[in-house]
mmCIF file of C-alpha atoms in Angstrom:
data_model
loop_
_atom_site.group_PDB
_atom_site.id
_atom_site.type_symbol
_atom_site.label_atom_id
_atom_site.label_comp_id
_atom_site.label_asym_id
_atom_site.label_seq_id
_atom_site.Cartn_x
_atom_site.Cartn_y
_atom_site.Cartn_z
ATOM 1 C CA MET A 563 13.868 21.503 6.330
ATOM 2 C CA ARG A 564 11.399 24.052 7.580
ATOM 3 C CA LYS A 565 7.922 23.498 8.733
ATOM 4 C CA THR A 566 5.299 24.274 6.106
ATOM 5 C CA LYS A 567 3.049 27.241 6.642
ATOM 6 C CA THR A 568 -0.001 25.040 6.128
ATOM 7 C CA MET A 569 0.913 22.677 8.965
ATOM 8 C CA SER A 570 -1.561 23.107 11.812
ATOM 9 C CA ALA A 571 -0.319 25.218 14.702
ATOM 10 C CA GLU A 572 -1.531 22.505 17.065
ATOM 11 C CA LEU A 573 1.181 20.140 15.876
ATOM 12 C CA SER A 574 4.584 19.939 17.440
ATOM 13 C CA ALA A 575 7.655 20.216 15.226
ATOM 14 C CA SER A 576 8.090 16.465 14.890
ATOM 15 C CA SER A 577 4.518 15.172 15.112
ATOM 16 C CA VAL A 578 4.107 13.999 11.477
ATOM 17 C CA VAL A 579 6.762 12.144 9.473
ATOM 18 C CA ALA A 580 6.429 11.041 5.847
ATOM 19 C CA ILE A 581 7.864 7.613 4.964
ATOM 20 C CA VAL A 582 8.398 6.931 1.250
ATOM 21 C CA ALA A 583 9.172 3.473 -0.134
ATOM 22 C CA SER A 584 11.583 3.566 -3.059
ATOM 23 C CA TYR A 585 12.728 0.979 -5.582
ATOM 24 C CA ARG A 586 14.512 1.851 -8.816
ATOM 25 C CA PRO A 587 13.519 5.496 -8.295
ATOM 26 C CA ASP A 588 12.908 7.683 -11.335
ATOM 27 C CA ALA A 589 13.972 11.306 -11.691
ATOM 28 C CA GLU A 590 10.513 12.523 -10.656
ATOM 29 C CA LEU A 591 11.041 11.262 -7.122
ATOM 30 C CA VAL A 592 13.503 14.085 -6.454
ATOM 31 C CA ALA A 593 10.810 16.665 -7.228
ATOM 32 C CA THR A 594 8.290 14.722 -5.149
ATOM 33 C CA VAL A 595 10.651 14.697 -2.187
ATOM 34 C CA VAL A 596 11.144 18.452 -2.403
ATOM 35 C CA SER A 597 7.350 18.864 -2.370
ATOM 36 C CA LEU A 598 6.956 16.538 0.620
ATOM 37 C CA ALA A 599 9.692 18.371 2.516
ATOM 38 C CA GLU A 600 7.631 21.559 2.233
ATOM 39 C CA GLN A 601 4.665 19.834 3.865
ATOM 40 C CA PHE A 602 6.242 17.540 6.442
ATOM 41 C CA GLU A 603 8.778 18.410 9.097
ATOM 42 C CA HIS A 604 10.666 15.181 8.388
ATOM 43 C CA VAL A 605 10.758 12.922 5.325
ATOM 44 C CA VAL A 606 12.418 9.504 5.220
ATOM 45 C CA ILE A 607 13.098 7.700 1.941
ATOM 46 C CA VAL A 608 13.686 3.975 2.303
ATOM 47 C CA ASP A 609 15.167 2.315 -0.760
ATOM 48 C CA ASP A 610 14.435 -1.387 -1.034
ATOM 49 C CA GLY A 611 17.683 -2.627 -2.509
ATOM 50 C CA SER A 612 17.781 -0.783 -5.851
ATOM 51 C CA PRO A 613 20.677 -1.725 -8.182
ATOM 52 C CA ALA A 614 23.851 0.351 -8.026
ATOM 53 C CA GLU A 615 22.941 2.393 -11.113
ATOM 54 C CA PHE A 616 20.241 4.160 -9.085
ATOM 55 C CA ALA A 617 22.689 5.419 -6.452
ATOM 56 C CA ASP A 618 23.015 8.822 -8.139
ATOM 57 C CA ARG A 619 19.286 9.464 -7.780
ATOM 58 C CA LEU A 620 19.384 8.513 -4.127
ATOM 59 C CA ASP A 621 22.375 10.829 -3.721
ATOM 60 C CA ALA A 622 20.360 13.651 -5.304
ATOM 61 C CA ILE A 623 17.513 13.030 -2.869
ATOM 62 C CA GLU A 624 19.933 12.990 0.060
ATOM 63 C CA ALA A 625 21.378 16.311 -1.138
ATOM 64 C CA THR A 626 17.977 17.946 -0.509
ATOM 65 C CA GLY A 627 18.412 17.262 3.204
ATOM 66 C CA VAL A 628 15.999 14.343 3.286
ATOM 67 C CA ARG A 629 17.074 11.240 5.158
ATOM 68 C CA VAL A 630 17.727 8.237 2.901
ATOM 69 C CA ILE A 631 17.940 4.668 4.187
ATOM 70 C CA ARG A 632 19.480 2.229 1.717
ATOM 71 C CA ARG A 633 18.533 -1.375 2.334
ATOM 72 C CA PRO A 634 20.928 -3.980 0.931
ATOM 73 C CA ARG A 635 18.330 -6.219 -0.725
ATOM 74 C CA ASN A 636 14.722 -6.161 -1.884
ATOM 75 C CA ALA A 637 12.583 -7.347 1.019
ATOM 76 C CA GLY A 638 9.143 -5.993 0.087
ATOM 77 C CA ILE A 639 6.978 -3.014 0.919
ATOM 78 C CA ALA A 640 6.195 -4.025 4.519
ATOM 79 C CA ALA A 641 9.844 -4.376 5.553
ATOM 80 C CA THR A 642 10.710 -1.166 3.717
ATOM 81 C CA LEU A 643 8.034 0.954 5.384
ATOM 82 C CA ASN A 644 8.701 -0.626 8.779
ATOM 83 C CA ALA A 645 12.367 0.338 8.467
ATOM 84 C CA GLY A 646 11.365 3.950 7.863
ATOM 85 C CA ILE A 647 8.833 3.950 10.681
ATOM 86 C CA ARG A 648 11.335 2.504 13.144
ATOM 87 C CA ALA A 649 13.983 5.037 12.112
ATOM 88 C CA ALA A 650 11.476 7.850 12.665
ATOM 89 C CA GLU A 651 10.463 6.360 16.007
ATOM 90 C CA GLU A 652 14.059 6.342 17.174
ATOM 91 C CA SER A 653 14.937 9.817 15.874
ATOM 92 C CA TRP A 654 11.813 11.907 16.470
ATOM 93 C CA ARG A 655 9.093 9.802 18.127
ATOM 94 C CA PRO A 656 6.375 11.447 15.998
ATOM 95 C CA ASP A 657 2.669 11.328 16.735
ATOM 96 C CA PHE A 658 1.851 10.209 13.180
ATOM 97 C CA PHE A 659 3.515 8.360 10.309
ATOM 98 C CA VAL A 660 2.357 8.887 6.715
ATOM 99 C CA THR A 661 3.332 6.164 4.242
ATOM 100 C CA PHE A 662 3.723 6.791 0.512
ATOM 101 C CA ASP A 663 4.718 4.893 -2.607
ATOM 102 C CA GLN A 664 7.407 6.623 -4.648
ATOM 103 C CA ASP A 665 4.936 7.418 -7.449
ATOM 104 C CA SER A 666 2.413 9.105 -5.138
ATOM 105 C CA VAL A 667 2.032 12.883 -4.974
ATOM 106 C CA PRO A 668 -0.416 14.097 -2.302
ATOM 107 C CA VAL A 669 -2.234 17.418 -2.255
ATOM 108 C CA ASP A 670 -0.191 20.172 -0.623
ATOM 109 C CA ASP A 671 -2.105 20.080 2.678
ATOM 110 C CA TYR A 672 -2.606 16.316 2.843
ATOM 111 C CA ALA A 673 -1.434 16.083 6.448
ATOM 112 C CA ASP A 674 -3.735 18.882 7.613
ATOM 113 C CA ARG A 675 -6.749 17.305 5.914
ATOM 114 C CA ALA A 676 -6.082 13.832 7.287
ATOM 115 C CA LEU A 677 -5.445 15.102 10.804
ATOM 116 C CA ALA A 678 -8.623 17.188 10.670
ATOM 117 C CA THR A 679 -10.589 13.988 9.975
ATOM 118 C CA PHE A 680 -8.682 12.213 12.742
ATOM 119 C CA ARG A 681 -9.372 14.915 15.332
ATOM 120 C CA GLN A 682 -13.016 15.340 14.402
ATOM 121 C CA ALA A 683 -13.627 11.605 14.672
ATOM 122 C CA ARG A 684 -11.837 11.433 18.008
ATOM 123 C CA ALA A 685 -13.909 14.355 19.259
ATOM 124 C CA ALA A 686 -17.017 12.421 18.214
ATOM 125 C CA GLY A 687 -15.921 9.532 20.409
ATOM 126 C CA ARG A 688 -14.483 7.287 17.698
ATOM 127 C CA ARG A 689 -11.355 5.187 18.241
ATOM 128 C CA VAL A 690 -9.338 5.960 15.117
ATOM 129 C CA GLY A 691 -6.536 3.665 13.993
ATOM 130 C CA PHE A 692 -5.521 5.540 10.879
ATOM 131 C CA VAL A 693 -6.802 7.753 8.070
ATOM 132 C CA VAL A 694 -6.446 6.897 4.373
ATOM 133 C CA ALA A 695 -6.539 8.693 1.041
ATOM 134 C CA SER A 696 -9.901 9.692 -0.425
ATOM 135 C CA SER A 697 -8.893 9.213 -4.071
ATOM 136 C CA TYR A 698 -6.048 8.180 -6.354
ATOM 137 C CA SER A 699 -5.760 10.181 -9.567
ATOM 138 C CA GLY A 700 -9.447 11.031 -9.376
ATOM 139 C CA HIS A 701 -10.641 7.498 -8.554
ATOM 140 C CA ALA A 702 -12.482 7.531 -5.228
ATOM 141 C CA VAL A 703 -11.590 4.813 -2.739
ATOM 142 C CA HIS A 704 -14.258 2.242 -1.968
ATOM 143 C CA VAL A 705 -16.076 2.571 1.343
ATOM 144 C CA ARG A 706 -18.116 0.181 3.447
ATOM 145 C CA GLY A 707 -20.470 2.745 4.918
ATOM 146 C CA ASN A 708 -20.452 5.692 7.265
ATOM 147 C CA VAL A 709 -20.403 6.029 11.015
ATOM 148 C CA ASP A 710 -21.135 9.290 12.830
ATOM 149 C CA GLY A 711 -20.703 11.081 9.498
ATOM 150 C CA PHE A 712 -17.263 9.599 8.743
ATOM 151 C CA ALA A 713 -16.585 7.360 5.735
ATOM 152 C CA ILE A 714 -15.238 3.920 6.614
ATOM 153 C CA ALA A 715 -12.635 2.672 4.115
ATOM 154 C CA PHE A 716 -13.238 -0.761 2.593
ATOM 155 C CA ASP A 717 -9.819 -2.052 1.506
ATOM 156 C CA PRO A 718 -7.517 0.946 1.037
ATOM 157 C CA MET A 719 -4.037 1.040 -0.488
ATOM 158 C CA GLN A 720 -1.260 1.871 1.978
ATOM 159 C CA SER A 721 -0.001 4.911 0.057
ATOM 160 C CA GLY A 722 -1.425 7.754 2.086
ATOM 161 C CA PHE A 723 -1.950 5.886 5.365
ATOM 162 C CA VAL A 724 -1.771 8.393 8.230
ATOM 163 C CA ILE A 725 -1.076 6.087 11.167
ATOM 164 C CA ALA A 726 -1.127 7.282 14.748
ATOM 165 C CA ARG A 727 1.853 6.204 16.846
ATOM 166 C CA GLN A 728 -0.648 4.912 19.399
ATOM 167 C CA THR A 729 -2.003 2.552 16.744
ATOM 168 C CA ILE A 730 1.422 1.054 16.099
ATOM 169 C CA GLU A 731 1.964 0.710 19.843
ATOM 170 C CA ALA A 732 -1.396 -1.087 20.102
ATOM 171 C CA ILE A 733 -1.368 -3.446 17.099
ATOM 172 C CA GLY A 734 2.244 -3.471 15.924
ATOM 173 C CA HIS A 735 3.954 -2.779 12.610
ATOM 174 C CA LEU A 736 3.101 -3.974 9.110
ATOM 175 C CA ASP A 737 3.241 -7.737 8.510
ATOM 176 C CA GLU A 738 6.604 -8.342 6.793
ATOM 177 C CA GLY A 739 5.757 -11.975 6.104
ATOM 178 C CA LEU A 740 3.270 -10.870 3.428
ATOM 179 C CA VAL A 741 6.076 -9.005 1.585
ATOM 180 C CA ILE A 742 3.959 -7.113 -0.970
ATOM 181 C CA ASP A 743 0.298 -7.678 -1.767
ATOM 182 C CA GLY A 744 -2.191 -7.641 1.066
ATOM 183 C CA VAL A 745 0.072 -5.749 3.492
ATOM 184 C CA ASP A 746 -2.342 -2.807 3.575
ATOM 185 C CA SER A 747 -5.388 -5.081 3.688
ATOM 186 C CA GLU A 748 -3.984 -7.042 6.617
ATOM 187 C CA TYR A 749 -3.223 -3.870 8.575
ATOM 188 C CA THR A 750 -6.735 -2.590 7.904
ATOM 189 C CA ALA A 751 -8.268 -5.860 9.117
ATOM 190 C CA ARG A 752 -5.986 -5.981 12.151
ATOM 191 C CA ALA A 753 -6.924 -2.454 13.170
ATOM 192 C CA ARG A 754 -10.623 -3.194 12.868
ATOM 193 C CA ALA A 755 -10.244 -6.430 14.838
ATOM 194 C CA ALA A 756 -8.778 -4.278 17.619
ATOM 195 C CA GLY A 757 -11.825 -1.994 17.530
ATOM 196 C CA LEU A 758 -10.152 0.845 15.640
ATOM 197 C CA ASP A 759 -11.715 2.805 12.770
ATOM 198 C CA VAL A 760 -10.041 3.111 9.386
ATOM 199 C CA LEU A 761 -11.418 6.370 8.013
ATOM 200 C CA VAL A 762 -11.286 8.093 4.637
ATOM 201 C CA GLY A 763 -9.662 11.509 5.029
ATOM 202 C CA ALA A 764 -11.875 14.265 3.637
ATOM 203 C CA GLY A 765 -10.159 15.796 0.599
ATOM 204 C CA CYS A 766 -7.069 13.600 0.939
ATOM 205 C CA ASP A 767 -6.388 13.259 -2.773
ATOM 206 C CA ILE A 768 -3.269 11.645 -4.244
ATOM 207 C CA LEU A 769 -1.907 11.522 -7.763
ATOM 208 C CA HIS A 770 -0.797 7.946 -8.213
ATOM 209 C CA GLN A 771 0.165 5.637 -11.062
ATOM 210 C CA LEU A 772 -2.499 2.948 -11.065
ATOM 211 C CA GLY A 773 -0.456 0.188 -12.689
ATOM 212 C CA ARG A 774 -0.678 -1.680 -15.953
ATOM 213 C CA ARG A 775 -4.164 -2.373 -17.222
ATOM 214 C CA ASP A 776 -4.489 -4.420 -20.411
ATOM 215 C CA PRO A 777 -7.526 -4.766 -22.691
ATOM 216 C CA ALA A 778 -9.173 -8.169 -22.763
ATOM 217 C CA ARG A 779 -8.939 -9.589 -26.297
ATOM 218 C CA LEU A 780 -10.997 -12.272 -27.983
ATOM 219 C CA PHE A 781 -9.624 -13.590 -31.315
ATOM 220 C CA GLY A 782 -7.214 -10.650 -31.299
ATOM 221 C CA ARG A 783 -9.911 -8.001 -30.949
ATOM 222 C CA PRO A 784 -10.725 -5.917 -27.826
ATOM 223 C CA LEU A 785 -13.623 -7.450 -25.942
ATOM 224 C CA ARG A 786 -16.642 -5.223 -25.321
ATOM 225 C CA VAL A 787 -19.702 -5.890 -23.167
ATOM 226 C CA LEU A 788 -22.690 -3.533 -23.489
ATOM 227 C CA GLY A 789 -20.445 -1.054 -25.243
ATOM 228 C CA HIS A 790 -17.781 -1.056 -22.532
ATOM 229 C CA GLU A 791 -14.269 -2.318 -23.193
ATOM 230 C CA ILE A 792 -13.234 -5.039 -20.754
ATOM 231 C CA SER A 793 -9.772 -4.692 -19.223
ATOM 232 C CA TYR A 794 -7.822 -6.286 -16.416
ATOM 233 C CA ASN A 795 -4.829 -5.577 -14.190
ATOM 234 C CA TYR A 796 -1.866 -7.482 -15.566
ATOM 235 C CA HIS A 797 0.712 -8.738 -13.072
ATOM 236 C CA SER A 798 3.745 -10.942 -13.484
ATOM 237 C CA PRO A 799 3.417 -14.581 -12.336
ATOM 238 C CA THR A 800 5.555 -13.863 -9.270
ATOM 239 C CA ARG A 801 3.257 -11.001 -8.272
ATOM 240 C CA VAL A 802 0.219 -13.239 -8.839
ATOM 241 C CA TYR A 803 1.802 -15.770 -6.467
ATOM 242 C CA TYR A 804 1.815 -13.153 -3.700
ATOM 243 C CA ILE A 805 -1.732 -12.048 -4.520
ATOM 244 C CA ALA A 806 -3.044 -15.609 -4.352
ATOM 245 C CA ARG A 807 -1.040 -16.638 -1.292
ATOM 246 C CA ASN A 808 -1.639 -13.534 0.772
ATOM 247 C CA GLY A 809 -5.281 -13.203 -0.224
ATOM 248 C CA THR A 810 -5.878 -16.761 0.947
ATOM 249 C CA THR A 811 -3.978 -16.097 4.165
ATOM 250 C CA LEU A 812 -6.135 -13.028 4.850
ATOM 251 C CA THR A 813 -9.291 -15.037 4.214
ATOM 252 C CA ARG A 814 -8.206 -17.719 6.646
ATOM 253 C CA ARG A 815 -7.035 -15.193 9.222
ATOM 254 C CA TYR A 816 -10.030 -12.843 9.247
ATOM 255 C CA LEU A 817 -13.065 -14.732 7.906
ATOM 256 C CA LEU A 818 -14.578 -15.322 11.327
ATOM 257 C CA LYS A 819 -13.566 -11.888 12.641
ATOM 258 C CA ASP A 820 -15.003 -9.840 9.758
ATOM 259 C CA PRO A 821 -16.890 -12.106 7.321
ATOM 260 C CA SER A 822 -18.594 -9.358 5.288
ATOM 261 C CA TRP A 823 -15.254 -7.643 4.589
ATOM 262 C CA VAL A 824 -13.523 -10.898 3.721
ATOM 263 C CA LEU A 825 -16.283 -12.100 1.389
ATOM 264 C CA ARG A 826 -16.511 -8.777 -0.434
ATOM 265 C CA ARG A 827 -12.751 -8.680 -0.845
ATOM 266 C CA LEU A 828 -12.692 -12.319 -1.966
ATOM 267 C CA SER A 829 -15.370 -11.583 -4.568
ATOM 268 C CA GLU A 830 -13.333 -8.730 -6.063
ATOM 269 C CA GLU A 831 -10.157 -10.803 -6.035
ATOM 270 C CA THR A 832 -11.872 -13.762 -7.703
ATOM 271 C CA LYS A 833 -13.103 -11.575 -10.569
ATOM 272 C CA ALA A 834 -9.570 -10.270 -11.106
ATOM 273 C CA HIS A 835 -8.152 -13.806 -11.142
ATOM 274 C CA VAL A 836 -10.745 -14.988 -13.665
ATOM 275 C CA LEU A 837 -9.816 -12.168 -16.036
ATOM 276 C CA ARG A 838 -6.095 -12.935 -15.653
ATOM 277 C CA LEU A 839 -6.615 -16.615 -16.354
ATOM 278 C CA ALA A 840 -8.779 -15.842 -19.359
ATOM 279 C CA PHE A 841 -6.759 -13.109 -21.028
ATOM 280 C CA SER A 842 -3.153 -12.969 -19.778
ATOM 281 C CA PRO A 843 -0.666 -13.892 -22.532
ATOM 282 C CA ASN A 844 1.179 -16.223 -20.130
ATOM 283 C CA ARG A 845 -1.877 -17.973 -18.692
ATOM 284 C CA ARG A 846 -0.047 -21.206 -17.902
ATOM 285 C CA SER A 847 2.493 -19.429 -15.687
ATOM 286 C CA ILE A 848 -0.282 -17.381 -14.093
ATOM 287 C CA ALA A 849 -2.213 -20.551 -13.241
ATOM 288 C CA ALA A 850 0.929 -22.183 -11.825
ATOM 289 C CA ALA A 851 1.603 -19.106 -9.701
ATOM 290 C CA MET A 852 -1.931 -19.093 -8.316
ATOM 291 C CA ALA A 853 -1.781 -22.797 -7.473
ATOM 292 C CA ALA A 854 1.556 -22.353 -5.697
ATOM 293 C CA GLY A 855 0.228 -19.374 -3.769
ATOM 294 C CA TYR A 856 -2.856 -21.227 -2.550
ATOM 295 C CA ARG A 857 -0.761 -24.251 -1.598
ATOM 296 C CA ASP A 858 1.806 -22.211 0.344
ATOM 297 C CA SER A 859 -0.864 -20.301 2.241
ATOM 298 C CA PHE A 860 -2.407 -23.530 3.527
ATOM 299 C CA ARG A 861 1.074 -24.764 4.427
ATOM 300 C CA GLY A 862 1.581 -21.645 6.507
ATOM 301 C CA ARG A 863 4.425 -20.276 4.386
ATOM 302 C CA ASP A 864 5.161 -16.593 4.139
ATOM 303 C CA GLY A 865 8.122 -14.389 3.229
ATOM 304 C CA LEU A 866 9.752 -14.001 -0.169
ATOM 305 C CA VAL A 867 8.813 -16.347 -2.991
ATOM 306 C CA PRO A 868 11.234 -19.314 -2.972
ATOM 307 C CA PRO A 869 14.000 -18.801 -5.585
ATOM 308 C CA SER A 870 13.318 -22.181 -7.201
ATOM 309 C CA LEU A 871 9.653 -21.270 -7.688
ATOM 310 C CA SER A 872 10.529 -17.804 -8.952
ATOM 311 C CA ARG A 873 12.738 -19.355 -11.642
ATOM 312 C CA ARG A 874 9.964 -21.738 -12.724
ATOM 313 C CA LEU A 875 7.446 -18.911 -13.030
ATOM 314 C CA ARG A 876 9.543 -16.773 -15.388
#
C-alpha cells in the first residue's frame, strides 16, 4: 500500500493506522477497504468470529494487501478493536489509531482533518485524548460546549475515533468487559477523568448505517405528536441487556466524577428505554433483558451475556 497524496507531509510513514471491526462482512467492505488503503498507510481488519461462509470475503480483503486478523469467536467490539490496536502497536508503533465500524466510510481526507484539529488544539495548550467524527450520514454529533474554539464531544460513537498512542499509554485500551454498548462512552469518560479533551474533528464526516429505527404504533397506526412521527431504535433483547447493564455501570462508575455528563446521558437512555417498553413487539423480553442488565451491573458482572440468559431472552 502506498501513502496517500493527501496525507500530511508532517506524518511519518507509519504514524496513522486504521482499525476496522468486522462481523459477517458484506461485499461493500472490500470497496471500503480499498478506499481506506488509499488514505492510511496501514489498515487492519479484525473479524470478530464470523461464520465460515464469510471466509471468501475476508480472503478478498486480504488479497488487497490489507492485514486481516480472524478471531475464533465473537467477543464484542472492545476486544475486536483492542486486538487490532495491539497488532498495530507491535508491527508499526503508530502515533495514532483510527477505529471504524465495517459500515463506516469516512471522507477521503479524514485523517488529515482530524489531525489538524488535534494539532491546533495542542498548539492552543489543550491536552487532547482523541478526536471524533463530526457527523454520521449528515447527522451532527452532539456536543457539550466549546473550549478555546474547539467543540467538545458529548457521547460520541467509536467509529471514527482518532486516538493518540500517548492516550492509550496513559489510560489503557478499551474496556473489554463491556463487550458492546457503552464501550465508546466509557472511553470518553475515562479520558475526561484523566484531564484529556475529547474533541470533534472539523469536517470529519462519515457515511454510516444508523441502525434499525421503527415507527411507534398505537392501535396499529403510526403515532404522531405535533405532526411529527414518533420512532425508536429497536434492539434485540440481548442487545438491550448490554445497554441496560453497561449504562448502569457507567452511571455508577462516573456519576461523582462527571455528574452533568452522566445525568444527560442517563436522561437520553431513559427516553429510549421508555419507547422500547411501550412499542417494541416483544416488550416482555425487552423488560426481562433490562431487569437482568440492571441486576448484573449491581452485582458487578461484566463480559458476555450468560448463555442461559441469552436463551431465555430469545
